[in-house]
Amino acid sequence: MLEADITQRIAQYVVALPSQQLKSAMLVWLTHDNATLDDLAETLAQEQAAIAAADAAFESEDFTAAYLPMTESEMIAGSLQAHDEYLQIGEGYSQPEIETWVEGLAS
């Protein structure tokens, strides 16, 4: 009976998780020594929790106040303005700096 419960939990995570996160969780699980179905269920649960935390961060009042929703036209105009500023000033952010910033948004 316990095996069926674990299998059912795993199936729920497999259905709920986006494919890239599912793949990531599976790769983590495969690195466990003597990996069990319990380990798989726990790894999938952690991935689901990480997604929920990121979703909550994007829905927080601080985030929505700092990053107001924009239309596609507003986004394009903002990108063009940033590009013009870059061409005038010649300063920008490196890929690692952008990645660090993006990771900080979720924490």
mmCIF file with all atom_site columns, C-alpha atoms in Angstrom:
data_model
loop_
_atom_site.group_PDB
_atom_site.id
_atom_site.type_symbol
_atom_site.label_atom_id
_atom_site.label_alt_id
_atom_site.label_comp_id
_atom_site.label_asym_id
_atom_site.label_entity_id
_atom_site.label_seq_id
_atom_site.pdbx_PDB_ins_code
_atom_site.Cartn_x
_atom_site.Cartn_y
_atom_site.Cartn_z
_atom_site.occupancy
_atom_site.B_iso_or_equiv
_atom_site.pdbx_formal_charge
_atom_site.auth_seq_id
_atom_site.auth_comp_id
_atom_site.auth_asym_id
_atom_site.auth_atom_id
_atom_site.pdbx_PDB_model_num
ATOM 1   C CA . MET A 1 1   ? 0.000  0.000  0.000   1.00 0.00 ? 1   MET A CA 1
ATOM 2   C CA . LEU A 1 2   ? 2.842  2.379  0.849   1.00 0.00 ? 2   LEU A CA 1
ATOM 3   C CA . GLU A 1 3   ? 4.370  1.801  -2.585  1.00 0.00 ? 3   GLU A CA 1
ATOM 4   C CA . ALA A 1 4   ? 1.105  2.838  -4.235  1.00 0.00 ? 4   ALA A CA 1
ATOM 5   C CA . ASP A 1 5   ? 0.991  6.049  -2.153  1.00 0.00 ? 5   ASP A CA 1
ATOM 6   C CA . ILE A 1 6   ? 4.522  6.995  -3.208  1.00 0.00 ? 6   ILE A CA 1
ATOM 7   C CA . THR A 1 7   ? 3.760  6.185  -6.829  1.00 0.00 ? 7   THR A CA 1
ATOM 8   C CA . GLN A 1 8   ? 0.623  8.326  -6.666  1.00 0.00 ? 8   GLN A CA 1
ATOM 9   C CA . ARG A 1 9   ? 2.565  11.264 -5.143  1.00 0.00 ? 9   ARG A CA 1
ATOM 10  C CA . ILE A 1 10  ? 5.226  10.970 -7.840  1.00 0.00 ? 10  ILE A CA 1
ATOM 11  C CA . ALA A 1 11  ? 2.575  10.871 -10.556 1.00 0.00 ? 11  ALA A CA 1
ATOM 12  C CA . GLN A 1 12  ? 1.009  14.081 -9.187  1.00 0.00 ? 12  GLN A CA 1
ATOM 13  C CA . TYR A 1 13  ? 4.369  15.870 -9.332  1.00 0.00 ? 13  TYR A CA 1
ATOM 14  C CA . VAL A 1 14  ? 5.076  14.563 -12.829 1.00 0.00 ? 14  VAL A CA 1
ATOM 15  C CA . VAL A 1 15  ? 1.765  15.964 -14.060 1.00 0.00 ? 15  VAL A CA 1
ATOM 16  C CA . ALA A 1 16  ? 2.161  19.300 -12.229 1.00 0.00 ? 16  ALA A CA 1
ATOM 17  C CA . LEU A 1 17  ? 5.813  20.157 -12.910 1.00 0.00 ? 17  LEU A CA 1
ATOM 18  C CA . PRO A 1 18  ? 6.890  21.898 -16.122 1.00 0.00 ? 18  PRO A CA 1
ATOM 19  C CA . SER A 1 19  ? 9.087  19.650 -18.264 1.00 0.00 ? 19  SER A CA 1
ATOM 20  C CA . GLN A 1 20  ? 12.365 21.471 -17.596 1.00 0.00 ? 20  GLN A CA 1
ATOM 21  C CA . GLN A 1 21  ? 11.870 21.367 -13.824 1.00 0.00 ? 21  GLN A CA 1
ATOM 22  C CA . LEU A 1 22  ? 10.871 17.714 -14.013 1.00 0.00 ? 22  LEU A CA 1
ATOM 23  C CA . LYS A 1 23  ? 14.013 16.946 -15.990 1.00 0.00 ? 23  LYS A CA 1
ATOM 24  C CA . SER A 1 24  ? 16.134 18.883 -13.492 1.00 0.00 ? 24  SER A CA 1
ATOM 25  C CA . ALA A 1 25  ? 14.619 17.034 -10.538 1.00 0.00 ? 25  ALA A CA 1
ATOM 26  C CA . MET A 1 26  ? 15.132 13.674 -12.223 1.00 0.00 ? 26  MET A CA 1
ATOM 27  C CA . LEU A 1 27  ? 18.790 14.465 -12.866 1.00 0.00 ? 27  LEU A CA 1
ATOM 28  C CA . VAL A 1 28  ? 19.257 15.394 -9.206  1.00 0.00 ? 28  VAL A CA 1
ATOM 29  C CA . TRP A 1 29  ? 17.538 12.196 -8.094  1.00 0.00 ? 29  TRP A CA 1
ATOM 30  C CA . LEU A 1 30  ? 19.717 10.086 -10.361 1.00 0.00 ? 30  LEU A CA 1
ATOM 31  C CA . THR A 1 31  ? 22.824 11.360 -8.548  1.00 0.00 ? 31  THR A CA 1
ATOM 32  C CA . HIS A 1 32  ? 21.644 9.900  -5.206  1.00 0.00 ? 32  HIS A CA 1
ATOM 33  C CA . ASP A 1 33  ? 23.434 6.781  -4.037  1.00 0.00 ? 33  ASP A CA 1
ATOM 34  C CA . ASN A 1 34  ? 20.948 3.906  -3.933  1.00 0.00 ? 34  ASN A CA 1
ATOM 35  C CA . ALA A 1 35  ? 18.121 6.206  -4.986  1.00 0.00 ? 35  ALA A CA 1
ATOM 36  C CA . THR A 1 36  ? 14.693 5.161  -3.793  1.00 0.00 ? 36  THR A CA 1
ATOM 37  C CA . LEU A 1 37  ? 11.179 6.155  -4.763  1.00 0.00 ? 37  LEU A CA 1
ATOM 38  C CA . ASP A 1 38  ? 11.021 8.119  -1.499  1.00 0.00 ? 38  ASP A CA 1
ATOM 39  C CA . ASP A 1 39  ? 14.079 10.079 -2.644  1.00 0.00 ? 39  ASP A CA 1
ATOM 40  C CA . LEU A 1 40  ? 12.385 10.765 -5.963  1.00 0.00 ? 40  LEU A CA 1
ATOM 41  C CA . ALA A 1 41  ? 9.190  11.955 -4.276  1.00 0.00 ? 41  ALA A CA 1
ATOM 42  C CA . GLU A 1 42  ? 11.212 14.251 -1.990  1.00 0.00 ? 42  GLU A CA 1
ATOM 43  C CA . THR A 1 43  ? 13.257 15.659 -4.889  1.00 0.00 ? 43  THR A CA 1
ATOM 44  C CA . LEU A 1 44  ? 10.095 16.368 -6.863  1.00 0.00 ? 44  LEU A CA 1
ATOM 45  C CA . ALA A 1 45  ? 8.491  17.962 -3.792  1.00 0.00 ? 45  ALA A CA 1
ATOM 46  C CA . GLN A 1 46  ? 11.497 20.262 -3.396  1.00 0.00 ? 46  GLN A CA 1
ATOM 47  C CA . GLU A 1 47  ? 11.277 21.300 -7.044  1.00 0.00 ? 47  GLU A CA 1
ATOM 48  C CA . GLN A 1 48  ? 7.560  22.021 -6.661  1.00 0.00 ? 48  GLN A CA 1
ATOM 49  C CA . ALA A 1 49  ? 8.268  24.070 -3.513  1.00 0.00 ? 49  ALA A CA 1
ATOM 50  C CA . ALA A 1 50  ? 10.921 26.100 -5.355  1.00 0.00 ? 50  ALA A CA 1
ATOM 51  C CA . ILE A 1 51  ? 8.431  26.911 -8.107  1.00 0.00 ? 51  ILE A CA 1
ATOM 52  C CA . ALA A 1 52  ? 5.822  27.930 -5.536  1.00 0.00 ? 52  ALA A CA 1
ATOM 53  C CA . ALA A 1 53  ? 8.360  30.199 -3.799  1.00 0.00 ? 53  ALA A CA 1
ATOM 54  C CA . ALA A 1 54  ? 9.282  31.880 -7.093  1.00 0.00 ? 54  ALA A CA 1
ATOM 55  C CA . ASP A 1 55  ? 5.610  32.361 -7.964  1.00 0.00 ? 55  ASP A CA 1
ATOM 56  C CA . ALA A 1 56  ? 4.994  33.918 -4.543  1.00 0.00 ? 56  ALA A CA 1
ATOM 57  C CA . ALA A 1 57  ? 7.953  36.280 -5.004  1.00 0.00 ? 57  ALA A CA 1
ATOM 58  C CA . PHE A 1 58  ? 6.589  37.485 -8.333  1.00 0.00 ? 58  PHE A CA 1
ATOM 59  C CA . GLU A 1 59  ? 3.178  38.064 -6.771  1.00 0.00 ? 59  GLU A CA 1
ATOM 60  C CA . SER A 1 60  ? 4.483  39.975 -3.733  1.00 0.00 ? 60  SER A CA 1
ATOM 61  C CA . GLU A 1 61  ? 3.550  43.607 -3.209  1.00 0.00 ? 61  GLU A CA 1
ATOM 62  C CA . ASP A 1 62  ? 7.219  44.664 -3.348  1.00 0.00 ? 62  ASP A CA 1
ATOM 63  C CA . PHE A 1 63  ? 7.695  43.030 -6.744  1.00 0.00 ? 63  PHE A CA 1
ATOM 64  C CA . THR A 1 64  ? 4.494  44.327 -8.269  1.00 0.00 ? 64  THR A CA 1
ATOM 65  C CA . ALA A 1 65  ? 5.246  47.845 -6.983  1.00 0.00 ? 65  ALA A CA 1
ATOM 66  C CA . ALA A 1 66  ? 8.771  47.784 -8.426  1.00 0.00 ? 66  ALA A CA 1
ATOM 67  C CA . TYR A 1 67  ? 7.803  46.145 -11.735 1.00 0.00 ? 67  TYR A CA 1
ATOM 68  C CA . LEU A 1 68  ? 4.506  47.519 -12.912 1.00 0.00 ? 68  LEU A CA 1
ATOM 69  C CA . PRO A 1 69  ? 2.720  45.530 -15.622 1.00 0.00 ? 69  PRO A CA 1
ATOM 70  C CA . MET A 1 70  ? 3.436  46.854 -19.119 1.00 0.00 ? 70  MET A CA 1
ATOM 71  C CA . THR A 1 71  ? 1.870  46.354 -22.490 1.00 0.00 ? 71  THR A CA 1
ATOM 72  C CA . GLU A 1 72  ? 3.930  44.876 -25.304 1.00 0.00 ? 72  GLU A CA 1
ATOM 73  C CA . SER A 1 73  ? 4.288  48.351 -26.838 1.00 0.00 ? 73  SER A CA 1
ATOM 74  C CA . GLU A 1 74  ? 5.603  49.736 -23.538 1.00 0.00 ? 74  GLU A CA 1
ATOM 75  C CA . MET A 1 75  ? 8.103  46.872 -23.259 1.00 0.00 ? 75  MET A CA 1
ATOM 76  C CA . ILE A 1 76  ? 9.360  47.482 -26.783 1.00 0.00 ? 76  ILE A CA 1
ATOM 77  C CA . ALA A 1 77  ? 9.661  51.223 -26.143 1.00 0.00 ? 77  ALA A CA 1
ATOM 78  C CA . GLY A 1 78  ? 11.583 50.553 -22.923 1.00 0.00 ? 78  GLY A CA 1
ATOM 79  C CA . SER A 1 79  ? 13.960 48.177 -24.680 1.00 0.00 ? 79  SER A CA 1
ATOM 80  C CA . LEU A 1 80  ? 14.583 50.669 -27.472 1.00 0.00 ? 80  LEU A CA 1
ATOM 81  C CA . GLN A 1 81  ? 15.240 53.417 -24.934 1.00 0.00 ? 81  GLN A CA 1
ATOM 82  C CA . ALA A 1 82  ? 17.686 51.197 -23.023 1.00 0.00 ? 82  ALA A CA 1
ATOM 83  C CA . HIS A 1 83  ? 19.452 50.340 -26.277 1.00 0.00 ? 83  HIS A CA 1
ATOM 84  C CA . ASP A 1 84  ? 19.733 54.036 -27.198 1.00 0.00 ? 84  ASP A CA 1
ATOM 85  C CA . GLU A 1 85  ? 21.170 54.807 -23.753 1.00 0.00 ? 85  GLU A CA 1
ATOM 86  C CA . TYR A 1 86  ? 23.684 51.985 -24.169 1.00 0.00 ? 86  TYR A CA 1
ATOM 87  C CA . LEU A 1 87  ? 24.759 53.348 -27.544 1.00 0.00 ? 87  LEU A CA 1
ATOM 88  C CA . GLN A 1 88  ? 25.231 56.832 -26.060 1.00 0.00 ? 88  GLN A CA 1
ATOM 89  C CA . ILE A 1 89  ? 26.947 55.836 -22.814 1.00 0.00 ? 89  ILE A CA 1
ATOM 90  C CA . GLY A 1 90  ? 28.572 52.546 -23.818 1.00 0.00 ? 90  GLY A CA 1
ATOM 91  C CA . GLU A 1 91  ? 27.961 50.992 -20.415 1.00 0.00 ? 91  GLU A CA 1
ATOM 92  C CA . GLY A 1 92  ? 25.962 47.883 -19.756 1.00 0.00 ? 92  GLY A CA 1
ATOM 93  C CA . TYR A 1 93  ? 25.667 44.795 -17.586 1.00 0.00 ? 93  TYR A CA 1
ATOM 94  C CA . SER A 1 94  ? 27.455 41.495 -18.178 1.00 0.00 ? 94  SER A CA 1
ATOM 95  C CA . GLN A 1 95  ? 25.577 38.209 -18.488 1.00 0.00 ? 95  GLN A CA 1
ATOM 96  C CA . PRO A 1 96  ? 26.768 37.029 -15.029 1.00 0.00 ? 96  PRO A CA 1
ATOM 97  C CA . GLU A 1 97  ? 25.564 40.315 -13.491 1.00 0.00 ? 97  GLU A CA 1
ATOM 98  C CA . ILE A 1 98  ? 22.143 39.862 -15.096 1.00 0.00 ? 98  ILE A CA 1
ATOM 99  C CA . GLU A 1 99  ? 21.962 36.224 -13.923 1.00 0.00 ? 99  GLU A CA 1
ATOM 100 C CA . THR A 1 100 ? 22.807 37.265 -10.342 1.00 0.00 ? 100 THR A CA 1
ATOM 101 C CA . TRP A 1 101 ? 20.113 39.947 -10.485 1.00 0.00 ? 101 TRP A CA 1
ATOM 102 C CA . VAL A 1 102 ? 17.494 37.499 -11.796 1.00 0.00 ? 102 VAL A CA 1
ATOM 103 C CA . GLU A 1 103 ? 18.374 34.945 -9.085  1.00 0.00 ? 103 GLU A CA 1
ATOM 104 C CA . GLY A 1 104 ? 17.993 37.699 -6.497  1.00 0.00 ? 104 GLY A CA 1
ATOM 105 C CA . LEU A 1 105 ? 14.436 38.382 -7.637  1.00 0.00 ? 105 LEU A CA 1
ATOM 106 C CA . ALA A 1 106 ? 13.313 34.984 -6.367  1.00 0.00 ? 106 ALA A CA 1
ATOM 107 C CA . SER A 1 107 ? 14.927 35.324 -2.953  1.00 0.00 ? 107 SER A CA 1
#
